[in-house]
Coordinates of C-alpha atoms in Angstrom, one line a residue:
M28 CA 128.6 92.4 88.8
P29 CA 125.9 90.6 86.8
N30 CA 122.4 92.0 86.9
N31 CA 119.7 90.3 89.0
D32 CA 117.7 87.6 87.3
N33 CA 114.2 88.5 87.9
D34 CA 112.7 85.2 86.8
A35 CA 115.0 83.3 89.1
F36 CA 114.0 85.5 92.0
A37 CA 110.3 85.0 91.2
G38 CA 110.8 81.2 91.1
R39 CA 112.4 81.2 94.5
H40 CA 110.2 83.6 96.3
H41 CA 106.8 84.1 94.7
Q42 CA 103.9 82.0 93.7
G43 CA 100.5 83.6 93.4
M44 CA 97.3 81.7 94.3
S45 CA 93.6 82.1 93.8
R46 CA 91.2 82.9 96.6
R47 CA 90.0 79.3 96.6
E48 CA 93.6 77.9 96.8
F49 CA 94.4 80.4 99.5
L50 CA 91.5 79.3 101.7
A51 CA 92.0 75.6 100.9
E52 CA 95.7 75.6 101.7
T53 CA 95.8 77.8 104.7
G54 CA 92.3 77.8 106.1
R55 CA 93.0 81.2 107.3
T56 CA 89.9 83.2 107.9
L57 CA 90.2 86.8 109.0
S58 CA 89.4 85.9 112.6
M59 CA 92.1 83.3 112.6
A60 CA 94.6 85.7 111.0
L61 CA 93.9 88.4 113.6
A62 CA 94.3 85.9 116.4
S63 CA 97.6 84.4 115.1
A64 CA 100.9 86.3 115.0
G65 CA 102.3 83.7 112.6
V66 CA 104.6 80.8 113.3
F67 CA 107.8 82.7 112.9
Y68 CA 106.8 85.8 114.7
E69 CA 105.5 83.9 117.7
L70 CA 109.1 82.8 118.3
I71 CA 110.4 86.4 118.6
D72 CA 109.7 87.1 122.2
N73 CA 112.3 84.4 123.1
L74 CA 114.8 85.3 120.4
A75 CA 116.1 88.6 121.6
Q76 CA 117.1 90.3 124.7
K77 CA 114.8 93.2 125.2
P78 CA 116.4 96.5 126.3
E79 CA 115.3 98.0 129.5
Q80 CA 113.7 101.3 128.5
A81 CA 113.0 104.1 130.9
A82 CA 109.3 104.9 131.0
F83 CA 107.9 108.4 130.9
A84 CA 106.5 109.5 134.2
A85 CA 103.0 108.1 134.7
A86 CA 101.4 111.5 134.7
Q87 CA 103.2 112.8 131.6
P88 CA 100.8 113.0 128.6
L89 CA 101.6 111.3 125.4
P90 CA 103.0 113.5 122.6
P91 CA 100.4 115.0 120.3
E92 CA 102.3 113.6 117.3
Q93 CA 101.1 110.0 116.7
Y94 CA 104.3 109.1 114.8
I95 CA 106.6 109.7 117.8
V96 CA 107.1 106.5 119.8
P97 CA 107.7 107.7 123.3
S98 CA 109.5 104.5 124.4
T99 CA 112.2 104.8 121.7
R100 CA 115.7 105.0 123.2
I101 CA 119.2 105.6 121.9
V102 CA 122.1 103.1 122.4
N103 CA 125.7 103.5 121.4
V104 CA 126.7 100.7 119.0
T105 CA 130.1 99.4 117.9
S106 CA 131.0 98.9 114.3
A107 CA 130.1 95.2 114.7
G108 CA 126.5 96.1 115.5
V109 CA 126.4 95.5 119.3
S110 CA 126.1 98.0 122.1
G111 CA 129.2 99.4 123.6
S112 CA 130.9 102.5 125.0
G113 CA 133.9 104.6 124.3
P114 CA 135.5 106.0 121.1
G115 CA 134.2 104.6 117.8
T116 CA 130.6 103.9 118.9
I117 CA 127.8 105.5 117.1
P118 CA 124.3 106.4 118.5
V119 CA 121.6 104.3 117.1
I120 CA 117.8 104.7 117.6
L121 CA 116.2 101.5 118.8
H122 CA 112.7 100.9 117.3
P123 CA 110.3 98.4 118.9
L124 CA 111.0 94.7 118.0
H125 CA 107.5 93.9 116.8
N126 CA 105.6 95.8 114.1
H127 CA 102.1 95.1 112.8
I128 CA 100.1 97.0 110.2
I129 CA 96.4 96.4 109.6
T130 CA 94.8 98.1 106.6
A131 CA 91.0 98.4 106.1
K132 CA 88.1 100.0 104.4
V133 CA 85.6 101.8 106.6
N134 CA 82.4 99.9 107.2
V135 CA 80.2 102.7 108.4
P136 CA 77.3 104.5 106.7
A137 CA 78.4 107.8 105.1
N138 CA 76.3 110.1 107.2
A139 CA 77.2 112.4 110.1
K140 CA 75.4 110.5 112.9
A141 CA 77.0 107.1 112.0
L142 CA 80.5 108.6 111.5
Q143 CA 80.4 110.6 114.8
E144 CA 79.3 107.5 116.7
A145 CA 82.2 105.6 115.1
Q146 CA 84.5 108.4 116.0
H147 CA 83.5 108.3 119.7
H148 CA 83.6 104.5 119.8
L149 CA 87.1 104.2 118.2
E150 CA 88.6 107.0 120.4
S151 CA 87.2 105.4 123.5
V152 CA 88.8 102.1 122.7
L153 CA 92.1 103.7 121.7
G154 CA 92.2 105.7 124.9
G155 CA 91.6 102.6 127.0
L156 CA 94.3 100.7 125.2
E157 CA 96.8 103.5 125.9
Q158 CA 96.0 103.3 129.5
Q159 CA 96.3 99.5 129.6
F160 CA 99.4 99.3 127.4
S161 CA 101.1 102.7 127.8
P162 CA 103.3 103.5 124.8
A163 CA 105.7 105.2 127.2
T164 CA 107.0 101.7 128.2
S165 CA 108.9 99.3 126.0
N166 CA 106.2 96.6 126.5
G167 CA 103.4 99.1 125.9
V168 CA 101.9 99.5 122.4
A169 CA 102.4 102.6 120.2
I170 CA 99.3 103.0 118.1
Q171 CA 99.3 105.1 114.9
V172 CA 96.2 105.6 112.8
A173 CA 96.7 106.9 109.3
W174 CA 93.9 107.8 106.8
G175 CA 94.0 107.3 103.1
L176 CA 92.6 109.8 100.5
P177 CA 89.6 107.5 99.8
Y178 CA 88.4 108.1 103.4
F179 CA 88.2 111.8 102.9
Q180 CA 86.9 111.6 99.3
H181 CA 84.0 109.2 100.2
Y182 CA 83.1 110.0 103.8
I183 CA 84.0 113.7 104.2
P184 CA 82.8 115.3 100.9
S185 CA 82.0 118.6 102.6
L186 CA 82.0 120.1 106.1
G187 CA 78.5 121.0 107.3
K188 CA 79.6 122.9 110.4
S189 CA 81.8 126.0 110.8
S190 CA 84.8 125.9 113.1
S191 CA 87.9 127.8 114.0
F192 CA 89.6 125.8 111.2
F193 CA 87.1 125.8 108.3
K194 CA 84.0 127.6 107.0
A195 CA 80.8 125.6 106.8
G196 CA 80.5 124.1 103.3
T197 CA 84.2 123.6 102.8
R198 CA 84.5 120.7 100.3
Y199 CA 87.1 118.1 99.7
P200 CA 90.0 118.6 99.1
D201 CA 90.0 122.3 100.2
Y202 CA 90.2 121.2 103.9
M203 CA 93.3 119.1 103.3
P204 CA 96.8 120.5 104.2
V205 CA 98.5 122.4 101.4
D206 CA 102.1 121.9 100.4
L207 CA 103.1 125.6 100.2
A208 CA 106.7 124.9 99.1
T209 CA 105.7 122.7 96.2
S210 CA 102.7 124.9 95.2
Q211 CA 105.1 127.8 94.9
K212 CA 107.5 125.9 92.7
Q213 CA 104.7 124.5 90.5
K214 CA 102.6 127.7 90.5
Q215 CA 99.5 125.7 91.3
K216 CA 97.9 124.4 94.5
V217 CA 99.5 121.1 95.6
Y218 CA 98.3 119.2 98.7
A219 CA 100.6 117.6 101.3
V220 CA 99.1 114.2 100.6
Q221 CA 99.0 113.1 97.0
E222 CA 98.0 109.8 95.3
A223 CA 100.8 107.3 95.3
M224 CA 102.9 106.9 92.1
T225 CA 105.4 104.4 90.8
F226 CA 109.1 105.1 90.2
P227 CA 111.6 104.2 87.5
S228 CA 113.1 101.3 89.3
D229 CA 109.8 99.9 90.6
Q230 CA 109.5 96.3 89.4
P231 CA 107.4 93.5 91.0
P232 CA 108.5 89.9 90.6
A233 CA 107.8 88.2 87.2
G234 CA 104.2 87.3 86.9
F235 CA 103.0 89.7 89.6
G236 CA 101.7 92.4 87.3
P237 CA 102.0 96.2 87.9
V238 CA 102.7 97.7 91.3
R239 CA 99.4 97.9 93.2
L240 CA 98.6 101.5 94.1
E241 CA 96.3 100.7 97.0
Q242 CA 93.1 102.6 98.0
N243 CA 92.6 101.7 101.7
D244 CA 90.7 104.0 103.9
V245 CA 92.8 103.5 107.0
A246 CA 96.0 101.9 108.2
V247 CA 96.7 101.1 111.9
I248 CA 100.3 100.6 112.9
L249 CA 101.0 98.8 116.2
R250 CA 104.6 98.7 117.6
S251 CA 105.9 97.1 120.8
D252 CA 108.5 94.9 122.3
S253 CA 105.7 92.6 123.5
L254 CA 104.0 90.5 120.9
D255 CA 101.3 89.5 123.4
N256 CA 100.3 93.1 123.9
I257 CA 100.2 93.8 120.2
M258 CA 97.9 90.9 119.7
A259 CA 95.6 92.1 122.5
T260 CA 95.5 95.5 121.0
T261 CA 94.7 94.1 117.6
N262 CA 91.8 92.2 119.0
A263 CA 90.5 95.2 120.8
I264 CA 90.5 97.3 117.7
F265 CA 89.5 94.7 115.1
G266 CA 87.6 92.2 117.1
T267 CA 83.8 92.0 116.9
G268 CA 82.9 92.0 120.6
S269 CA 80.6 94.7 122.1
N270 CA 83.6 96.7 123.5
Q271 CA 85.6 96.3 120.3
T272 CA 85.6 98.3 117.1
G273 CA 86.0 95.6 114.5
S274 CA 82.5 96.3 113.1
L275 CA 83.7 99.7 111.9
F276 CA 86.1 98.2 109.5
K277 CA 86.6 95.7 106.7
V278 CA 90.2 94.5 107.0
T279 CA 92.0 94.3 103.7
S280 CA 95.4 93.2 104.9
I281 CA 97.5 92.3 108.0
R282 CA 101.2 92.9 107.7
R283 CA 103.7 91.7 110.3
G284 CA 107.4 91.8 110.9
S285 CA 110.3 92.8 113.1
S286 CA 113.6 94.5 113.3
G287 CA 116.7 94.7 115.6
G288 CA 117.2 92.4 118.5
G289 CA 121.0 92.0 118.0
F290 CA 122.3 95.1 119.6
Y291 CA 122.9 93.3 122.9
G292 CA 125.1 90.5 121.6
Q293 CA 122.5 88.0 120.6
Q294 CA 121.8 86.9 117.0
S295 CA 119.4 89.4 115.6
I296 CA 115.7 88.7 115.0
P297 CA 115.8 89.2 111.2
R298 CA 118.6 86.7 110.8
K299 CA 116.9 84.1 113.1
V300 CA 113.5 84.5 111.4
A301 CA 115.0 84.3 107.9
L302 CA 116.9 81.2 108.8
A303 CA 113.8 79.6 110.4
A304 CA 111.9 80.5 107.3
K305 CA 114.6 78.9 105.1
I306 CA 115.0 82.1 103.0
P307 CA 117.7 81.7 100.3
G308 CA 120.7 83.8 101.4
A309 CA 119.7 84.0 105.1
E310 CA 122.9 82.2 106.2
S311 CA 124.9 85.3 105.0
I312 CA 123.0 87.8 107.1
P313 CA 125.5 89.1 109.7
P314 CA 124.7 87.8 113.2
H315 CA 123.8 91.1 114.7
A316 CA 122.3 92.8 111.7
Q317 CA 119.3 95.0 112.4
V318 CA 117.8 94.2 109.0
F319 CA 118.0 91.6 106.3
L320 CA 120.5 93.6 104.1
G321 CA 122.9 93.9 107.0
F322 CA 123.7 97.5 107.6
T323 CA 122.1 99.4 110.5
T324 CA 119.5 101.8 109.2
T325 CA 118.5 103.9 112.2
L326 CA 121.6 105.9 113.0
Q327 CA 120.6 108.9 115.1
A328 CA 122.5 111.2 112.6
N329 CA 120.4 109.9 109.7
M330 CA 117.0 110.1 111.4
A331 CA 114.7 113.1 111.7
P332 CA 115.0 114.7 115.1
D333 CA 112.2 115.8 117.3
N334 CA 109.0 116.8 115.5
I335 CA 110.6 117.9 112.2
P336 CA 108.5 115.5 110.1
S337 CA 105.3 117.3 111.2
L338 CA 103.3 119.3 108.7
E339 CA 103.9 122.6 110.5
T340 CA 107.4 122.4 111.9
I341 CA 109.5 123.7 109.0
P342 CA 108.5 127.3 108.2
G343 CA 106.8 127.6 104.8
Q344 CA 106.4 123.9 104.2
T345 CA 102.6 123.7 104.6
D346 CA 99.7 125.8 105.7
Q347 CA 99.2 124.1 109.1
W348 CA 101.1 126.7 111.2
P349 CA 100.1 128.1 113.5
N350 CA 96.6 126.6 114.1
G351 CA 95.8 124.1 111.3
Y352 CA 93.4 121.2 112.0
F353 CA 96.1 118.7 111.1
K354 CA 98.9 120.6 113.0
Q355 CA 101.2 118.0 114.7
G356 CA 100.2 115.5 112.1
T357 CA 102.3 114.3 109.2
T358 CA 102.2 112.3 105.9
M359 CA 103.1 108.6 105.6
H360 CA 104.1 106.5 102.7
L361 CA 103.5 102.7 103.1
S362 CA 104.9 100.1 100.6
H363 CA 105.9 96.5 100.4
L364 CA 109.0 95.3 98.7
F365 CA 110.6 91.8 98.3
E366 CA 114.3 91.7 98.9
D367 CA 116.4 89.2 97.0
L368 CA 118.9 88.1 99.6
A369 CA 120.5 85.4 97.4
T370 CA 121.6 88.0 94.9
W371 CA 122.5 90.6 97.6
Y372 CA 124.9 88.1 99.3
G373 CA 125.7 86.1 96.3
Q374 CA 126.3 86.6 92.6
G375 CA 125.1 90.2 92.4
F376 CA 127.2 91.6 95.2
P377 CA 129.6 88.9 96.2
T378 CA 132.0 90.8 98.5
Y379 CA 131.5 93.0 101.5
A380 CA 133.1 95.9 99.6
D381 CA 130.5 95.5 96.8
R382 CA 127.7 95.7 99.3
V383 CA 129.1 98.7 101.1
Q384 CA 129.5 100.7 97.9
A385 CA 126.0 99.7 96.8
M386 CA 124.4 100.6 100.1
L387 CA 126.3 103.8 100.8
Q388 CA 128.5 105.2 98.0
P389 CA 131.4 104.1 95.8
G390 CA 134.9 104.5 97.0
L391 CA 134.4 103.5 100.6
S392 CA 136.6 100.8 102.1
P393 CA 135.7 100.2 105.7
A394 CA 137.0 97.2 107.7
P395 CA 135.1 94.0 106.6
G396 CA 132.2 93.2 108.9
T397 CA 131.5 96.9 109.8
L398 CA 127.7 97.3 110.1
I399 CA 127.5 100.8 111.4
L400 CA 128.7 103.3 108.7
N401 CA 128.1 107.0 108.7
P402 CA 130.1 108.6 105.9
P403 CA 129.8 112.4 105.3
G404 CA 126.7 113.4 103.4
Q405 CA 127.0 113.8 99.7
S406 CA 125.9 116.7 97.5
E407 CA 124.3 116.2 94.1
A408 CA 127.7 117.2 92.6
N409 CA 129.4 114.5 94.7
V410 CA 127.0 111.9 93.4
V411 CA 127.5 113.0 89.8
Q412 CA 131.3 113.0 90.3
G413 CA 131.0 109.4 91.7
V414 CA 129.1 108.3 88.6
H415 CA 131.8 109.7 86.3
Q416 CA 134.6 108.1 88.4
Y417 CA 133.0 104.7 89.3
H418 CA 130.1 104.4 86.8
A419 CA 127.9 103.8 89.9
Y420 CA 126.2 105.4 92.8
G421 CA 125.2 104.3 96.3
H422 CA 121.7 104.0 97.8
T423 CA 122.0 106.3 100.8
G424 CA 124.5 108.6 99.0
S425 CA 122.0 109.2 96.2
M426 CA 119.3 110.4 98.6
A427 CA 121.5 112.5 100.9
P428 CA 121.3 115.6 98.6
V429 CA 117.5 115.8 98.9
D430 CA 116.4 114.3 102.2
S431 CA 117.7 117.0 104.6
T432 CA 117.8 120.7 105.2
T433 CA 119.8 122.7 102.7
A434 CA 120.6 125.6 105.1
P435 CA 120.5 126.3 108.8
T436 CA 116.8 126.2 109.8
T437 CA 114.9 127.5 112.8
S438 CA 111.7 125.7 113.2
N439 CA 108.3 127.3 114.0
Y440 CA 108.9 126.1 117.6
G441 CA 112.2 128.0 117.8
V442 CA 114.6 125.0 117.5
D443 CA 117.7 125.5 115.4
Y444 CA 118.7 122.7 113.0
P445 CA 122.0 122.7 111.1
T446 CA 122.4 122.2 107.4
G447 CA 122.0 118.5 106.6
T448 CA 119.4 117.7 109.2
T449 CA 117.3 114.7 108.0
I450 CA 113.6 115.5 107.5
P451 CA 111.9 112.1 107.0
A452 CA 111.5 109.6 109.9
R453 CA 111.7 105.9 108.9
G454 CA 109.7 103.2 110.6
D455 CA 110.2 100.2 108.3
F456 CA 110.7 96.6 109.3
N457 CA 111.5 93.2 107.7
T458 CA 109.0 90.5 107.0
V459 CA 108.8 86.9 105.7
D460 CA 105.1 87.3 104.7
N461 CA 104.5 86.8 101.0
P462 CA 103.5 89.6 100.7
F463 CA 101.1 89.9 103.7
H464 CA 100.2 87.8 106.7
Y465 CA 96.5 88.1 105.5
T466 CA 94.8 89.6 102.5
S467 CA 91.2 89.9 101.7
D468 CA 92.0 89.5 98.0
P469 CA 94.7 86.8 97.7
A470 CA 94.5 86.6 93.9
A471 CA 95.1 90.3 93.4
D472 CA 97.8 90.5 96.1
H473 CA 99.4 87.2 94.8
Y474 CA 99.4 85.7 98.3
S475 CA 101.6 82.7 98.8
S476 CA 102.3 80.5 101.8
T477 CA 105.9 80.3 100.8
P478 CA 107.9 82.6 103.1
A479 CA 109.8 85.4 101.3
A480 CA 112.2 88.1 102.5
G481 CA 110.6 91.5 102.3
L482 CA 110.3 94.9 103.8
H483 CA 107.2 96.8 104.9
F484 CA 108.5 100.3 104.3
I485 CA 107.1 103.2 106.4
V486 CA 108.3 106.8 106.3
F487 CA 106.9 110.0 107.7
Q488 CA 107.6 113.4 106.3
P489 CA 105.9 116.8 106.1
T490 CA 104.7 116.3 102.5
I491 CA 104.5 113.4 100.0
A492 CA 106.3 115.7 97.6
I493 CA 109.4 115.3 99.8
F494 CA 109.0 111.5 99.7
N495 CA 108.7 111.5 95.9
R496 CA 111.8 113.7 95.6
V497 CA 113.8 111.4 97.8
R498 CA 112.5 108.2 96.1
L499 CA 113.3 109.6 92.6
A500 CA 116.9 110.4 93.8
M501 CA 117.2 106.7 94.8
D502 CA 116.8 106.1 91.0
G503 CA 119.3 108.7 90.1
H504 CA 116.6 111.3 89.1
Y505 CA 117.0 114.9 90.4
S506 CA 115.1 118.0 89.6
D507 CA 117.6 119.1 87.0
Q508 CA 119.2 115.9 85.7
A509 CA 119.1 112.1 85.6
L510 CA 122.3 110.1 86.2
S511 CA 123.6 108.0 83.4
V512 CA 123.0 104.7 85.3
A513 CA 120.0 102.5 84.5
P514 CA 117.6 102.6 87.6
R515 CA 117.6 98.8 88.0
S516 CA 121.3 98.3 87.2
P517 CA 123.4 96.7 89.9
H518 CA 125.4 99.9 89.7
A519 CA 122.3 101.9 90.9
G520 CA 122.6 101.4 94.7
I521 CA 120.5 98.4 95.9
N522 CA 117.7 98.8 93.4
S523 CA 118.4 95.5 91.6
V524 CA 117.5 93.4 94.6
L525 CA 114.3 95.2 95.5
F526 CA 110.9 94.2 94.0
T527 CA 108.1 96.6 94.9
T528 CA 104.5 95.2 95.0
H529 CA 102.3 97.8 96.8
R530 CA 102.3 101.5 97.5
Q531 CA 99.9 104.0 99.2
N532 CA 100.1 107.4 100.8
Y533 CA 98.3 108.5 104.0
L534 CA 97.6 111.5 106.2
V535 CA 98.5 110.9 109.9
P536 CA 96.4 113.3 112.0
P537 CA 97.6 114.5 115.4
R538 CA 96.6 112.3 118.3
G539 CA 93.6 114.5 119.1
H540 CA 92.1 114.0 115.6
R541 CA 93.2 110.4 114.9
S542 CA 89.7 108.8 115.1
F543 CA 87.6 109.4 112.0
P544 CA 89.1 112.9 111.4
L545 CA 86.7 115.7 110.6
A546 CA 83.6 113.6 111.4
E547 CA 82.7 116.0 114.2
L548 CA 82.3 118.8 111.5
L549 CA 79.7 116.9 109.5
A550 CA 76.1 118.0 109.7

């Protein structure tokens, strides 16, 4: 397999532009960007059969964990990627069809009165939206509010009031959740949320410059099967009317995309959108593929169950059990990556067998066209043996040794989980934005109006140290060794077709503290 040609990919998919060119070519002001879902995404409501999803009882409260989407359902799927029944089907978690992310800086004076007023205003609007568009229904809107380290650094330098959680005078970062497991290993205090870092295989397209390690104050994630309801929610949060909260924020980016839609026999949304956007390689995306790269990613067996991604669920992971302020919260990593479909389905991985072994692990030979694959989990020794035998390793196989429990575990809530239970919960989705639907800094973000295949990657886990460990394993780096395969080699899983451009880590508070967390403790 020849290695990917980075310059060729950049020529096909990426062309930066200055702020002046951006405004001249698109005429896209922030208000216009907020009001428009984008030409390709506005088609999506008519492109896929929406599953009927049972709603929670009207009186049942929403879960305290923001990252749990209550309307999510499970469907049994055949090897071809469509729903079915009987032997051979595999349970798959269906995520909402539409996914939008809006990042922002806070636009509020850094004093207790202004922040507490902002806290009440935002929570009032969010509560009203959850009554209007209940997340317990498929057409409702799941709202997740995540806060970046800059928010805590700049707006919550110290706590002026005492509480059952903290003493008065507690300063940043001493009120942040502590990663007990990593602190013990490193023999120094490590916090659950750390600044984002780059990884050995990280490589933006040619001419982009280094990966942007973002410094947003807040990210709002909106997820639903109804695009209209997402747009209404966006307007309520970021609009500038008297009953809206847009004045509290300066939007830095709008990121939009989709996943799924093919499980009920129709052509999937990612394939249709990629074809409509004339993405090179789109014609090779399997008809029912959940994502651009073809293979189904949300198998129930590979997704974190229940509330295991929460800060406090796994004993000894953080200091939030039993009564931490951020209990029932989690950490989130957000990144954007371009995906080179022409290489994935062409000269780099020309056969189905090549793609299976790159995505999962060498040595597999399922029937051609199989999109649902769930091979046994690999140990680090298995991965090393595979490298010796095949001079290659697979994407999911490389991460399996470090993304799950290593022994039977009883959670702090008394739930028993077997060895190999996945800890992170993914929420990523494909996009043809380049790299975003809107950016406040088109020159730095290298905005282009040319559609490009990409992925807005979201994952929730108890600590960022867990994410870093899993991401390093994707590059063949483990705590005690590095595999003898170059991280961007076509023999290193799918790394050679991924081009990372942006990264940031966030803290996702519980629902009860999602609006300007800790502002109530300022004096």
